[in-house]
Amino acid sequence: MSTVKSEAQRCLKCKIPSCSTGCPVSTPIPKVMALFLDGQLREAGEILFNNNPLSAITSMVCPHDKNCMGHCILEKKGQPIEFYKVEQYISQFYLETFQHPVIQNKGKKVGVVGAGPAGITLSIILALNGYAITLFEAKDNIGGALRYGIPEFRLPKSTLDWYKKILDSLNVKFRPNTCIGTNISTEDMFLDGYDAIAICTGTSRPNRLGLLGETLGHVHFAIDYLKSPDSYKLGKKVAIVGAGNVAIDAARTAIRKNHCEVTILNYKGAEDIRADKSEIEMATIDGVKMIHHCQAVRIAEDFVKCVKVEKIQNNDGSVTFQEDFQSSFEIPAESVIIAIGQGPGADTVSIGNAKVTQKGLLQIDEYGRTSQKGIFAAGDIVTGPKTVIEAVALAKKAAIKIEEYCNNNQKQL
């Protein structure tokens, strides 16, 4: 097993690093590796943090095989560099020893709505640049999907607690249990002197299957289950409909918490599964079973009725999937967990006059600007469910435009 140091030593320190190109936030990997090996741990951590404030988190939950590892030149010859191991070590050290620099107050106030990945990223970047930040969150703590959607065995809550300490040290004011759009509107915020508002509320509404039996007492939505798995009594046989990362997280959590037999029902084939390869591999090791080319058509008290799905290769090269309703079968299930994606909650309807898409997501330009002056957005609320690193990338773009807006415009009246 390679150590953190030996992994850094394996890195070729490419002059044109494809690993950085493959990273959504263009992490300067060779430079970080060189500083680490030279004993400049804090300097390496500072570069990582300034480029990606959530590096301590993305090093644990990023789809490395699609990003940095997937673009490493050594992958063509054998084993790609596992940069995330080095990144995690450096970033955790930096969090635990964080000391913010002298900050020049800009005299501008920004409200950030939603304390998930995008909201935390924006708050840190803008606070470090001298803006007075108030971070609003509907729940009782920071993290959003990081805290309430990713299991402890993948992302320790203690890491999020370090970020709360950093936000406190940067004088970010935190308002928990506060929903913007109900008692407080964006208009109220502008009247109270906010120069700009950033909406980062994510997608918290689970998608429904629309099947008979979906309201039965033993049927649950994965994102609700992951918030507090100890509250659920699942029984010995659990069927999970869906095969994305949330489905995998729910499956691995159920095995740990309920000591049950878990079967994932995947509409497409094994080669088409949306979850990260590493997570699928770990789920298989944990004992999760998977049935591919399977469509749930009805949920009963103790089973899920399914039909087979045929993968069809069309003449134009495209692929379609078609259910064979003559091939029904039943999967025993004392509980059913639905994990087929999420959408925006009702709160987007109340975000001033900002335009929304047909899916209810906030409509923005490439820099996070909504159609309403002074209101910006980032994260899943504009892209739909994406990875943490993609939320960070968009938040960084939005931060640049928020600063430009605050410096070039008078307060809203």
mmCIF file of C-alpha atoms in Angstrom:
data_model
loop_
_atom_site.group_PDB
_atom_site.id
_atom_site.type_symbol
_atom_site.label_atom_id
_atom_site.label_comp_id
_atom_site.label_asym_id
_atom_site.label_seq_id
_atom_site.Cartn_x
_atom_site.Cartn_y
_atom_site.Cartn_z
ATOM 1 C CA MET A 1 0.000 0.000 0.000
ATOM 2 C CA SER A 2 1.448 3.338 -1.029
ATOM 3 C CA THR A 3 2.036 6.073 1.542
ATOM 4 C CA VAL A 4 1.118 9.711 0.996
ATOM 5 C CA LYS A 5 4.776 10.576 0.440
ATOM 6 C CA SER A 6 5.445 7.726 -1.987
ATOM 7 C CA GLU A 7 2.362 8.707 -3.993
ATOM 8 C CA ALA A 8 3.648 12.267 -4.277
ATOM 9 C CA GLN A 9 7.052 10.931 -5.328
ATOM 10 C CA ARG A 10 5.451 8.882 -8.124
ATOM 11 C CA CYS A 11 3.979 12.049 -9.646
ATOM 12 C CA LEU A 12 5.870 13.086 -12.815
ATOM 13 C CA LYS A 13 5.212 16.818 -12.159
ATOM 14 C CA CYS A 14 4.209 17.263 -15.809
ATOM 15 C CA LYS A 15 4.830 20.728 -17.315
ATOM 16 C CA ILE A 16 1.438 20.513 -19.034
ATOM 17 C CA PRO A 17 -0.522 18.568 -16.408
ATOM 18 C CA SER A 18 -3.540 16.807 -17.863
ATOM 19 C CA CYS A 19 -4.642 16.031 -14.290
ATOM 20 C CA SER A 20 -5.175 19.754 -13.669
ATOM 21 C CA THR A 21 -6.985 20.095 -16.977
ATOM 22 C CA GLY A 22 -9.322 17.299 -15.948
ATOM 23 C CA CYS A 23 -10.127 18.979 -12.618
ATOM 24 C CA PRO A 24 -13.229 21.244 -12.685
ATOM 25 C CA VAL A 25 -11.337 23.829 -10.590
ATOM 26 C CA SER A 26 -7.952 23.329 -12.322
ATOM 27 C CA THR A 27 -6.075 22.371 -9.156
ATOM 28 C CA PRO A 28 -2.316 23.019 -9.721
ATOM 29 C CA ILE A 29 -1.415 19.447 -8.793
ATOM 30 C CA PRO A 30 2.303 19.365 -9.771
ATOM 31 C CA LYS A 31 2.991 22.553 -7.804
ATOM 32 C CA VAL A 32 1.198 21.202 -4.731
ATOM 33 C CA MET A 33 3.081 17.898 -4.973
ATOM 34 C CA ALA A 34 6.433 19.687 -5.233
ATOM 35 C CA LEU A 35 5.736 21.890 -2.201
ATOM 36 C CA PHE A 36 4.613 18.883 -0.200
ATOM 37 C CA LEU A 37 7.788 16.938 -0.957
ATOM 38 C CA ASP A 38 9.860 20.037 -0.138
ATOM 39 C CA GLY A 39 8.343 20.127 3.342
ATOM 40 C CA GLN A 40 6.259 23.225 2.673
ATOM 41 C CA LEU A 41 3.042 21.712 3.939
ATOM 42 C CA ARG A 42 1.328 24.932 4.912
ATOM 43 C CA GLU A 43 2.175 26.611 1.607
ATOM 44 C CA ALA A 44 0.749 23.621 -0.254
ATOM 45 C CA GLY A 45 -2.390 23.775 1.890
ATOM 46 C CA GLU A 46 -2.815 27.476 1.245
ATOM 47 C CA ILE A 47 -2.681 26.947 -2.519
ATOM 48 C CA LEU A 48 -5.264 24.172 -2.297
ATOM 49 C CA PHE A 49 -7.558 26.189 -0.022
ATOM 50 C CA ASN A 50 -7.375 29.383 -2.063
ATOM 51 C CA ASN A 51 -8.079 27.453 -5.256
ATOM 52 C CA ASN A 52 -10.777 25.262 -3.704
ATOM 53 C CA PRO A 53 -11.929 26.077 -0.160
ATOM 54 C CA LEU A 54 -13.559 22.641 0.047
ATOM 55 C CA SER A 55 -10.441 20.670 -0.905
ATOM 56 C CA ALA A 56 -10.588 18.766 2.398
ATOM 57 C CA ILE A 57 -14.049 17.558 1.373
ATOM 58 C CA THR A 58 -13.643 17.029 -2.363
ATOM 59 C CA SER A 59 -10.536 14.937 -1.677
ATOM 60 C CA MET A 60 -12.899 12.473 0.001
ATOM 61 C CA VAL A 61 -16.036 12.599 -2.151
ATOM 62 C CA CYS A 62 -14.850 13.729 -5.603
ATOM 63 C CA PRO A 63 -15.209 11.296 -8.550
ATOM 64 C CA HIS A 64 -11.416 11.034 -8.858
ATOM 65 C CA ASP A 65 -11.549 8.381 -11.562
ATOM 66 C CA LYS A 66 -13.364 10.883 -13.820
ATOM 67 C CA ASN A 67 -11.319 13.958 -12.896
ATOM 68 C CA CYS A 68 -7.657 14.079 -11.840
ATOM 69 C CA MET A 69 -6.971 10.330 -11.795
ATOM 70 C CA GLY A 70 -8.900 9.800 -14.988
ATOM 71 C CA HIS A 71 -6.651 12.287 -16.786
ATOM 72 C CA CYS A 72 -3.311 11.243 -15.263
ATOM 73 C CA ILE A 73 -0.788 10.338 -17.947
ATOM 74 C CA LEU A 74 0.290 7.301 -15.915
ATOM 75 C CA GLU A 75 -3.144 5.750 -16.323
ATOM 76 C CA LYS A 76 -2.118 4.754 -19.857
ATOM 77 C CA LYS A 77 0.818 2.769 -18.485
ATOM 78 C CA GLY A 78 -0.648 1.386 -15.277
ATOM 79 C CA GLN A 79 -1.599 2.997 -11.972
ATOM 80 C CA PRO A 80 -2.557 6.707 -12.075
ATOM 81 C CA ILE A 81 -1.445 9.011 -9.276
ATOM 82 C CA GLU A 82 -3.918 9.011 -6.382
ATOM 83 C CA PHE A 83 -3.568 12.732 -5.769
ATOM 84 C CA TYR A 84 -6.642 12.812 -3.557
ATOM 85 C CA LYS A 85 -4.706 11.004 -0.813
ATOM 86 C CA VAL A 86 -2.056 13.710 -0.745
ATOM 87 C CA GLU A 87 -4.711 16.424 -1.059
ATOM 88 C CA GLN A 88 -6.663 15.036 1.866
ATOM 89 C CA TYR A 89 -3.618 14.961 4.130
ATOM 90 C CA ILE A 90 -2.534 18.501 3.239
ATOM 91 C CA SER A 91 -6.045 19.957 3.378
ATOM 92 C CA GLN A 92 -6.917 18.422 6.737
ATOM 93 C CA PHE A 93 -3.682 19.796 8.213
ATOM 94 C CA TYR A 94 -4.496 23.227 6.787
ATOM 95 C CA LEU A 95 -8.007 23.205 8.264
ATOM 96 C CA GLU A 96 -6.749 22.257 11.708
ATOM 97 C CA THR A 97 -4.088 24.984 11.682
ATOM 98 C CA PHE A 98 -6.076 27.639 9.789
ATOM 99 C CA GLN A 99 -5.127 31.245 10.434
ATOM 100 C CA HIS A 100 -6.785 33.769 8.166
ATOM 101 C CA PRO A 101 -4.727 36.633 6.766
ATOM 102 C CA VAL A 102 -5.299 40.299 7.538
ATOM 103 C CA ILE A 103 -8.560 41.189 5.791
ATOM 104 C CA GLN A 104 -9.367 44.666 4.487
ATOM 105 C CA ASN A 105 -13.044 45.451 5.021
ATOM 106 C CA LYS A 106 -14.747 46.399 1.748
ATOM 107 C CA GLY A 107 -17.790 47.916 3.477
ATOM 108 C CA LYS A 108 -20.116 45.715 1.417
ATOM 109 C CA LYS A 109 -22.669 43.204 2.662
ATOM 110 C CA VAL A 110 -23.652 39.968 0.880
ATOM 111 C CA GLY A 111 -26.351 37.499 1.854
ATOM 112 C CA VAL A 112 -25.685 33.854 0.992
ATOM 113 C CA VAL A 113 -28.752 31.611 1.085
ATOM 114 C CA GLY A 114 -27.994 27.927 1.633
ATOM 115 C CA ALA A 115 -25.030 26.518 3.564
ATOM 116 C CA GLY A 116 -24.231 23.622 1.241
ATOM 117 C CA PRO A 117 -21.072 23.268 -0.898
ATOM 118 C CA ALA A 118 -21.713 26.339 -3.065
ATOM 119 C CA GLY A 119 -22.830 28.490 -0.124
ATOM 120 C CA ILE A 120 -19.838 27.603 2.044
ATOM 121 C CA THR A 121 -17.459 28.212 -0.872
ATOM 122 C CA LEU A 122 -18.940 31.625 -1.670
ATOM 123 C CA SER A 123 -18.985 32.653 1.993
ATOM 124 C CA ILE A 124 -15.305 31.806 2.485
ATOM 125 C CA ILE A 125 -14.103 33.443 -0.750
ATOM 126 C CA LEU A 126 -16.063 36.659 -0.207
ATOM 127 C CA ALA A 127 -15.259 36.884 3.515
ATOM 128 C CA LEU A 128 -11.530 36.492 2.796
ATOM 129 C CA ASN A 129 -11.882 39.330 0.277
ATOM 130 C CA GLY A 130 -13.366 41.691 2.854
ATOM 131 C CA TYR A 131 -17.124 41.326 2.416
ATOM 132 C CA ALA A 132 -19.501 41.091 5.375
ATOM 133 C CA ILE A 133 -21.342 37.799 4.918
ATOM 134 C CA THR A 134 -24.572 36.512 6.419
ATOM 135 C CA LEU A 135 -25.139 32.831 5.683
ATOM 136 C CA PHE A 136 -28.773 31.697 5.845
ATOM 137 C CA GLU A 137 -29.598 28.006 6.249
ATOM 138 C CA ALA A 138 -32.950 26.212 6.488
ATOM 139 C CA LYS A 139 -31.499 23.517 8.763
ATOM 140 C CA ASP A 140 -29.692 23.748 12.078
ATOM 141 C CA ASN A 141 -26.113 23.430 10.837
ATOM 142 C CA ILE A 142 -23.906 24.015 7.810
ATOM 143 C CA GLY A 143 -23.245 21.389 5.164
ATOM 144 C CA GLY A 144 -26.460 20.889 3.219
ATOM 145 C CA ALA A 145 -26.138 17.642 1.261
ATOM 146 C CA LEU A 146 -22.631 17.195 2.693
ATOM 147 C CA ARG A 147 -24.002 16.835 6.214
ATOM 148 C CA TYR A 148 -27.463 15.452 5.572
ATOM 149 C CA GLY A 149 -26.881 13.408 2.424
ATOM 150 C CA ILE A 150 -23.402 11.856 2.535
ATOM 151 C CA PRO A 151 -22.881 9.054 5.082
ATOM 152 C CA GLU A 152 -20.407 9.449 7.937
ATOM 153 C CA PHE A 153 -18.207 6.638 6.601
ATOM 154 C CA ARG A 154 -17.617 8.640 3.421
ATOM 155 C CA LEU A 155 -17.453 12.135 4.915
ATOM 156 C CA PRO A 156 -16.919 12.569 8.682
ATOM 157 C CA LYS A 157 -19.083 15.311 10.170
ATOM 158 C CA SER A 158 -16.003 16.477 12.096
ATOM 159 C CA THR A 159 -14.616 17.860 8.821
ATOM 160 C CA LEU A 160 -17.721 20.018 8.405
ATOM 161 C CA ASP A 161 -17.321 21.183 12.001
ATOM 162 C CA TRP A 162 -13.868 22.494 11.095
ATOM 163 C CA TYR A 163 -15.462 24.545 8.324
ATOM 164 C CA LYS A 164 -17.912 26.024 10.811
ATOM 165 C CA LYS A 165 -14.940 27.152 12.905
ATOM 166 C CA ILE A 166 -13.345 28.735 9.847
ATOM 167 C CA LEU A 167 -16.557 30.576 8.967
ATOM 168 C CA ASP A 168 -16.767 31.825 12.548
ATOM 169 C CA SER A 169 -13.152 33.003 12.438
ATOM 170 C CA LEU A 170 -13.955 34.946 9.261
ATOM 171 C CA ASN A 171 -16.869 36.658 11.072
ATOM 172 C CA VAL A 172 -19.481 35.086 8.812
ATOM 173 C CA LYS A 173 -22.813 35.532 10.545
ATOM 174 C CA PHE A 174 -24.812 32.300 10.504
ATOM 175 C CA ARG A 175 -28.626 32.218 10.626
ATOM 176 C CA PRO A 176 -29.769 28.602 11.023
ATOM 177 C CA ASN A 177 -33.357 27.376 10.709
ATOM 178 C CA THR A 178 -34.159 30.274 8.385
ATOM 179 C CA CYS A 179 -35.953 29.888 5.044
ATOM 180 C CA ILE A 180 -35.716 32.765 2.589
ATOM 181 C CA GLY A 181 -38.991 33.143 0.741
ATOM 182 C CA THR A 182 -41.273 32.497 3.719
ATOM 183 C CA ASN A 183 -40.813 34.973 6.581
ATOM 184 C CA ILE A 184 -37.910 36.741 4.882
ATOM 185 C CA SER A 185 -37.862 37.803 1.237
ATOM 186 C CA THR A 186 -35.014 38.949 -0.961
ATOM 187 C CA GLU A 187 -36.733 42.348 -1.109
ATOM 188 C CA ASP A 188 -36.478 42.567 2.688
ATOM 189 C CA MET A 189 -32.781 41.768 2.457
ATOM 190 C CA PHE A 190 -32.083 44.531 -0.046
ATOM 191 C CA LEU A 191 -33.982 46.996 2.151
ATOM 192 C CA ASP A 192 -31.742 45.962 5.043
ATOM 193 C CA GLY A 193 -28.649 46.962 3.121
ATOM 194 C CA TYR A 194 -27.413 43.838 1.378
ATOM 195 C CA ASP A 195 -25.479 44.768 -1.738
ATOM 196 C CA ALA A 196 -25.943 41.349 -3.356
ATOM 197 C CA ILE A 197 -27.606 38.018 -2.654
ATOM 198 C CA ALA A 198 -26.382 34.569 -3.666
ATOM 199 C CA ILE A 199 -28.866 31.694 -3.804
ATOM 200 C CA CYS A 200 -27.286 28.292 -3.122
ATOM 201 C CA THR A 201 -30.233 26.291 -1.803
ATOM 202 C CA GLY A 202 -29.571 23.061 -3.701
ATOM 203 C CA THR A 203 -32.186 20.509 -4.746
ATOM 204 C CA SER A 204 -33.936 18.992 -1.761
ATOM 205 C CA ARG A 205 -37.169 17.688 -3.294
ATOM 206 C CA PRO A 206 -36.979 13.967 -4.181
ATOM 207 C CA ASN A 207 -38.324 12.866 -7.545
ATOM 208 C CA ARG A 208 -41.261 10.443 -7.484
ATOM 209 C CA LEU A 209 -41.685 7.262 -9.461
ATOM 210 C CA GLY A 210 -45.397 7.890 -9.948
ATOM 211 C CA LEU A 211 -46.224 4.238 -9.217
ATOM 212 C CA LEU A 212 -49.083 2.585 -7.405
ATOM 213 C CA GLY A 213 -47.962 1.922 -3.831
ATOM 214 C CA GLU A 214 -45.585 4.863 -3.515
ATOM 215 C CA THR A 215 -47.431 6.287 -0.488
ATOM 216 C CA LEU A 216 -47.294 3.067 1.546
ATOM 217 C CA GLY A 217 -45.670 3.204 4.976
ATOM 218 C CA HIS A 218 -42.628 1.129 4.094
ATOM 219 C CA VAL A 219 -41.644 3.327 1.133
ATOM 220 C CA HIS A 220 -39.065 6.080 1.688
ATOM 221 C CA PHE A 221 -37.075 8.592 -0.344
ATOM 222 C CA ALA A 222 -33.312 8.126 -0.220
ATOM 223 C CA ILE A 223 -32.428 11.743 0.554
ATOM 224 C CA ASP A 224 -34.864 11.687 3.485
ATOM 225 C CA TYR A 225 -33.487 8.374 4.745
ATOM 226 C CA LEU A 226 -29.900 9.622 4.615
ATOM 227 C CA LYS A 227 -30.739 12.632 6.806
ATOM 228 C CA SER A 228 -31.464 10.411 9.818
ATOM 229 C CA PRO A 229 -31.124 6.689 9.046
ATOM 230 C CA ASP A 230 -31.448 5.732 12.702
ATOM 231 C CA SER A 231 -35.090 6.876 12.568
ATOM 232 C CA TYR A 232 -36.045 4.135 10.089
ATOM 233 C CA LYS A 233 -36.963 0.510 10.682
ATOM 234 C CA LEU A 234 -36.360 -1.135 7.324
ATOM 235 C CA GLY A 235 -36.652 -4.846 8.019
ATOM 236 C CA LYS A 236 -34.432 -7.583 6.618
ATOM 237 C CA LYS A 237 -34.968 -7.090 2.867
ATOM 238 C CA VAL A 238 -34.639 -3.670 1.252
ATOM 239 C CA ALA A 239 -35.105 -2.760 -2.424
ATOM 240 C CA ILE A 240 -33.617 0.481 -3.727
ATOM 241 C CA VAL A 241 -34.947 1.908 -6.987
ATOM 242 C CA GLY A 242 -32.210 3.875 -8.730
ATOM 243 C CA ALA A 243 -28.480 3.434 -9.239
ATOM 244 C CA GLY A 244 -26.837 6.830 -8.778
ATOM 245 C CA ASN A 245 -24.501 7.913 -5.989
ATOM 246 C CA VAL A 246 -27.410 8.651 -3.646
ATOM 247 C CA ALA A 247 -28.771 5.131 -4.189
ATOM 248 C CA ILE A 248 -25.340 3.651 -3.444
ATOM 249 C CA ASP A 249 -25.016 5.776 -0.287
ATOM 250 C CA ALA A 250 -28.462 4.668 0.865
ATOM 251 C CA ALA A 251 -27.638 1.022 0.178
ATOM 252 C CA ARG A 252 -24.339 1.046 2.055
ATOM 253 C CA THR A 253 -25.915 2.947 4.946
ATOM 254 C CA ALA A 254 -28.837 0.503 5.198
ATOM 255 C CA ILE A 255 -26.481 -2.463 5.416
ATOM 256 C CA ARG A 256 -24.559 -0.781 8.237
ATOM 257 C CA LYS A 257 -27.504 0.603 10.163
ATOM 258 C CA ASN A 258 -30.103 -2.122 9.647
ATOM 259 C CA HIS A 259 -27.990 -5.218 8.940
ATOM 260 C CA CYS A 260 -30.301 -6.038 6.058
ATOM 261 C CA GLU A 261 -30.117 -7.528 2.590
ATOM 262 C CA VAL A 262 -30.103 -4.716 0.026
ATOM 263 C CA THR A 263 -30.932 -5.029 -3.665
ATOM 264 C CA ILE A 264 -30.510 -2.153 -6.108
ATOM 265 C CA LEU A 265 -32.893 -2.123 -9.073
ATOM 266 C CA ASN A 266 -31.088 -0.510 -12.000
ATOM 267 C CA TYR A 267 -33.102 0.478 -15.069
ATOM 268 C CA LYS A 268 -30.081 0.342 -17.366
ATOM 269 C CA GLY A 269 -27.117 -2.032 -17.609
ATOM 270 C CA ALA A 270 -24.045 -2.375 -15.399
ATOM 271 C CA GLU A 271 -22.021 -0.415 -17.959
ATOM 272 C CA ASP A 272 -24.502 2.476 -17.862
ATOM 273 C CA ILE A 273 -24.708 2.908 -14.091
ATOM 274 C CA ARG A 274 -24.368 6.551 -13.053
ATOM 275 C CA ALA A 275 -22.643 6.113 -9.686
ATOM 276 C CA ASP A 276 -18.873 6.415 -9.310
ATOM 277 C CA LYS A 277 -16.988 3.223 -10.108
ATOM 278 C CA SER A 278 -15.167 3.261 -6.788
ATOM 279 C CA GLU A 279 -18.455 3.553 -4.885
ATOM 280 C CA ILE A 280 -20.020 0.713 -6.872
ATOM 281 C CA GLU A 281 -17.012 -1.444 -6.067
ATOM 282 C CA MET A 282 -17.261 -0.665 -2.346
ATOM 283 C CA ALA A 283 -21.009 -1.325 -2.361
ATOM 284 C CA THR A 284 -20.395 -4.745 -3.886
ATOM 285 C CA ILE A 285 -17.784 -5.473 -1.219
ATOM 286 C CA ASP A 286 -20.308 -4.409 1.432
ATOM 287 C CA GLY A 287 -22.752 -6.985 0.067
ATOM 288 C CA VAL A 288 -25.133 -4.845 -1.979
ATOM 289 C CA LYS A 289 -26.808 -6.862 -4.762
ATOM 290 C CA MET A 290 -27.705 -5.308 -8.104
ATOM 291 C CA ILE A 291 -30.300 -6.299 -10.664
ATOM 292 C CA HIS A 292 -29.729 -4.572 -13.992
ATOM 293 C CA HIS A 293 -32.175 -3.935 -16.849
ATOM 294 C CA CYS A 294 -34.980 -3.842 -14.325
ATOM 295 C CA GLN A 295 -37.931 -1.425 -14.149
ATOM 296 C CA ALA A 296 -40.155 -1.160 -11.068
ATOM 297 C CA VAL A 297 -43.817 -0.932 -12.105
ATOM 298 C CA ARG A 298 -45.689 -1.364 -8.787
ATOM 299 C CA ILE A 299 -44.920 -1.364 -5.085
ATOM 300 C CA ALA A 300 -46.803 -3.820 -2.871
ATOM 301 C CA GLU A 301 -46.703 -4.423 0.891
ATOM 302 C CA ASP A 302 -43.917 -7.002 0.738
ATOM 303 C CA PHE A 303 -42.491 -6.878 -2.776
ATOM 304 C CA VAL A 304 -41.729 -4.693 -5.788
ATOM 305 C CA LYS A 305 -43.184 -5.805 -9.092
ATOM 306 C CA CYS A 306 -40.689 -5.328 -11.923
ATOM 307 C CA VAL A 307 -40.342 -5.965 -15.646
ATOM 308 C CA LYS A 308 -37.240 -6.586 -17.701
ATOM 309 C CA VAL A 309 -35.748 -3.781 -19.767
ATOM 310 C CA GLU A 310 -34.173 -4.384 -23.151
ATOM 311 C CA LYS A 311 -31.251 -2.284 -24.381
ATOM 312 C CA ILE A 312 -31.725 -1.494 -28.083
ATOM 313 C CA GLN A 313 -28.928 -0.346 -30.382
ATOM 314 C CA ASN A 314 -30.476 1.872 -33.049
ATOM 315 C CA ASN A 315 -29.272 2.184 -36.653
ATOM 316 C CA ASP A 316 -28.080 5.747 -36.063
ATOM 317 C CA GLY A 317 -25.789 4.562 -33.248
ATOM 318 C CA SER A 318 -27.988 5.790 -30.420
ATOM 319 C CA VAL A 319 -29.213 3.565 -27.611
ATOM 320 C CA THR A 320 -32.723 3.306 -26.209
ATOM 321 C CA PHE A 321 -34.270 1.192 -23.474
ATOM 322 C CA GLN A 322 -37.636 -0.521 -23.729
ATOM 323 C CA GLU A 323 -39.662 -2.289 -21.047
ATOM 324 C CA ASP A 324 -40.948 -5.786 -21.710
ATOM 325 C CA PHE A 325 -44.240 -5.879 -19.825
ATOM 326 C CA GLN A 326 -44.657 -9.583 -20.547
ATOM 327 C CA SER A 327 -41.628 -10.411 -18.376
ATOM 328 C CA SER A 328 -42.778 -9.368 -14.909
ATOM 329 C CA PHE A 329 -41.171 -10.659 -11.726
ATOM 330 C CA GLU A 330 -41.211 -9.777 -8.021
ATOM 331 C CA ILE A 331 -38.427 -8.645 -5.708
ATOM 332 C CA PRO A 332 -39.173 -9.343 -2.005
ATOM 333 C CA ALA A 333 -38.929 -6.138 0.027
ATOM 334 C CA GLU A 334 -39.928 -5.188 3.545
ATOM 335 C CA SER A 335 -38.897 -1.623 2.701
ATOM 336 C CA VAL A 336 -38.433 0.274 -0.540
ATOM 337 C CA ILE A 337 -36.130 3.271 -0.956
ATOM 338 C CA ILE A 338 -36.586 5.543 -3.976
ATOM 339 C CA ALA A 339 -33.440 7.184 -5.316
ATOM 340 C CA ILE A 340 -34.133 8.566 -8.796
ATOM 341 C CA GLY A 341 -32.823 12.096 -8.368
ATOM 342 C CA GLN A 342 -33.931 15.383 -6.867
ATOM 343 C CA GLY A 343 -35.367 18.683 -7.970
ATOM 344 C CA PRO A 344 -35.678 22.196 -6.528
ATOM 345 C CA GLY A 345 -38.043 22.845 -3.648
ATOM 346 C CA ALA A 346 -40.814 25.409 -3.584
ATOM 347 C CA ASP A 347 -38.401 28.073 -2.337
ATOM 348 C CA THR A 348 -37.186 28.986 -5.845
ATOM 349 C CA VAL A 349 -40.630 30.352 -6.637
ATOM 350 C CA SER A 350 -40.101 33.060 -4.008
ATOM 351 C CA ILE A 351 -36.688 34.329 -5.139
ATOM 352 C CA GLY A 352 -37.761 37.789 -6.223
ATOM 353 C CA ASN A 353 -38.416 38.024 -9.957
ATOM 354 C CA ALA A 354 -35.548 35.761 -10.998
ATOM 355 C CA LYS A 355 -36.460 33.522 -13.925
ATOM 356 C CA VAL A 356 -36.578 29.767 -13.510
ATOM 357 C CA THR A 357 -36.253 26.957 -16.038
ATOM 358 C CA GLN A 358 -38.968 24.455 -16.914
ATOM 359 C CA LYS A 359 -37.508 22.163 -14.263
ATOM 360 C CA GLY A 360 -37.855 24.900 -11.635
ATOM 361 C CA LEU A 361 -34.112 25.596 -11.432
ATOM 362 C CA LEU A 362 -32.844 29.154 -11.277
ATOM 363 C CA GLN A 363 -31.850 30.443 -14.694
ATOM 364 C CA ILE A 364 -28.386 32.032 -14.793
ATOM 365 C CA ASP A 365 -25.698 33.035 -17.258
ATOM 366 C CA GLU A 366 -22.322 31.294 -17.226
ATOM 367 C CA TYR A 367 -21.169 33.484 -14.327
ATOM 368 C CA GLY A 368 -24.050 32.848 -11.958
ATOM 369 C CA ARG A 369 -26.057 36.001 -12.644
ATOM 370 C CA THR A 370 -29.839 35.589 -12.504
ATOM 371 C CA SER A 371 -32.298 37.740 -14.429
ATOM 372 C CA GLN A 372 -32.834 39.940 -11.349
ATOM 373 C CA LYS A 373 -30.318 42.637 -10.582
ATOM 374 C CA GLY A 374 -28.212 41.862 -7.537
ATOM 375 C CA ILE A 375 -29.219 38.210 -7.246
ATOM 376 C CA PHE A 376 -26.762 35.466 -8.143
ATOM 377 C CA ALA A 377 -26.936 31.691 -7.841
ATOM 378 C CA ALA A 378 -24.643 28.663 -7.783
ATOM 379 C CA GLY A 379 -24.701 24.939 -7.117
ATOM 380 C CA ASP A 380 -27.427 22.380 -7.681
ATOM 381 C CA ILE A 381 -30.193 24.998 -7.658
ATOM 382 C CA VAL A 382 -29.024 26.020 -11.142
ATOM 383 C CA THR A 383 -27.498 22.796 -12.497
ATOM 384 C CA GLY A 384 -29.612 20.113 -10.858
ATOM 385 C CA PRO A 385 -27.802 17.472 -8.778
ATOM 386 C CA LYS A 386 -24.093 17.542 -9.613
ATOM 387 C CA THR A 387 -20.855 16.769 -7.817
ATOM 388 C CA VAL A 388 -19.429 18.852 -4.973
ATOM 389 C CA ILE A 389 -16.475 19.972 -7.075
ATOM 390 C CA GLU A 390 -18.813 21.230 -9.811
ATOM 391 C CA ALA A 391 -20.686 23.298 -7.221
ATOM 392 C CA VAL A 392 -17.364 24.772 -6.064
ATOM 393 C CA ALA A 393 -16.384 25.612 -9.657
ATOM 394 C CA LEU A 394 -19.613 27.508 -10.292
ATOM 395 C CA ALA A 395 -19.432 29.250 -6.911
ATOM 396 C CA LYS A 396 -15.956 30.542 -7.775
ATOM 397 C CA LYS A 397 -17.262 32.054 -11.010
ATOM 398 C CA ALA A 398 -20.197 33.629 -9.189
ATOM 399 C CA ALA A 399 -17.896 35.104 -6.520
ATOM 400 C CA ILE A 400 -15.970 37.036 -9.174
ATOM 401 C CA LYS A 401 -19.146 38.578 -10.597
ATOM 402 C CA ILE A 402 -20.581 39.323 -7.151
ATOM 403 C CA GLU A 403 -17.442 41.322 -6.338
ATOM 404 C CA GLU A 404 -17.650 43.175 -9.640
ATOM 405 C CA TYR A 405 -21.319 43.945 -9.021
ATOM 406 C CA CYS A 406 -20.766 45.147 -5.450
ATOM 407 C CA ASN A 407 -17.895 47.415 -6.503
ATOM 408 C CA ASN A 408 -19.713 48.922 -9.490
ATOM 409 C CA ASN A 409 -23.267 49.372 -8.202
ATOM 410 C CA GLN A 410 -25.071 51.338 -5.534
ATOM 411 C CA LYS A 411 -27.219 49.580 -2.959
ATOM 412 C CA GLN A 412 -30.707 48.556 -4.035
ATOM 413 C CA LEU A 413 -33.464 50.908 -2.923
#
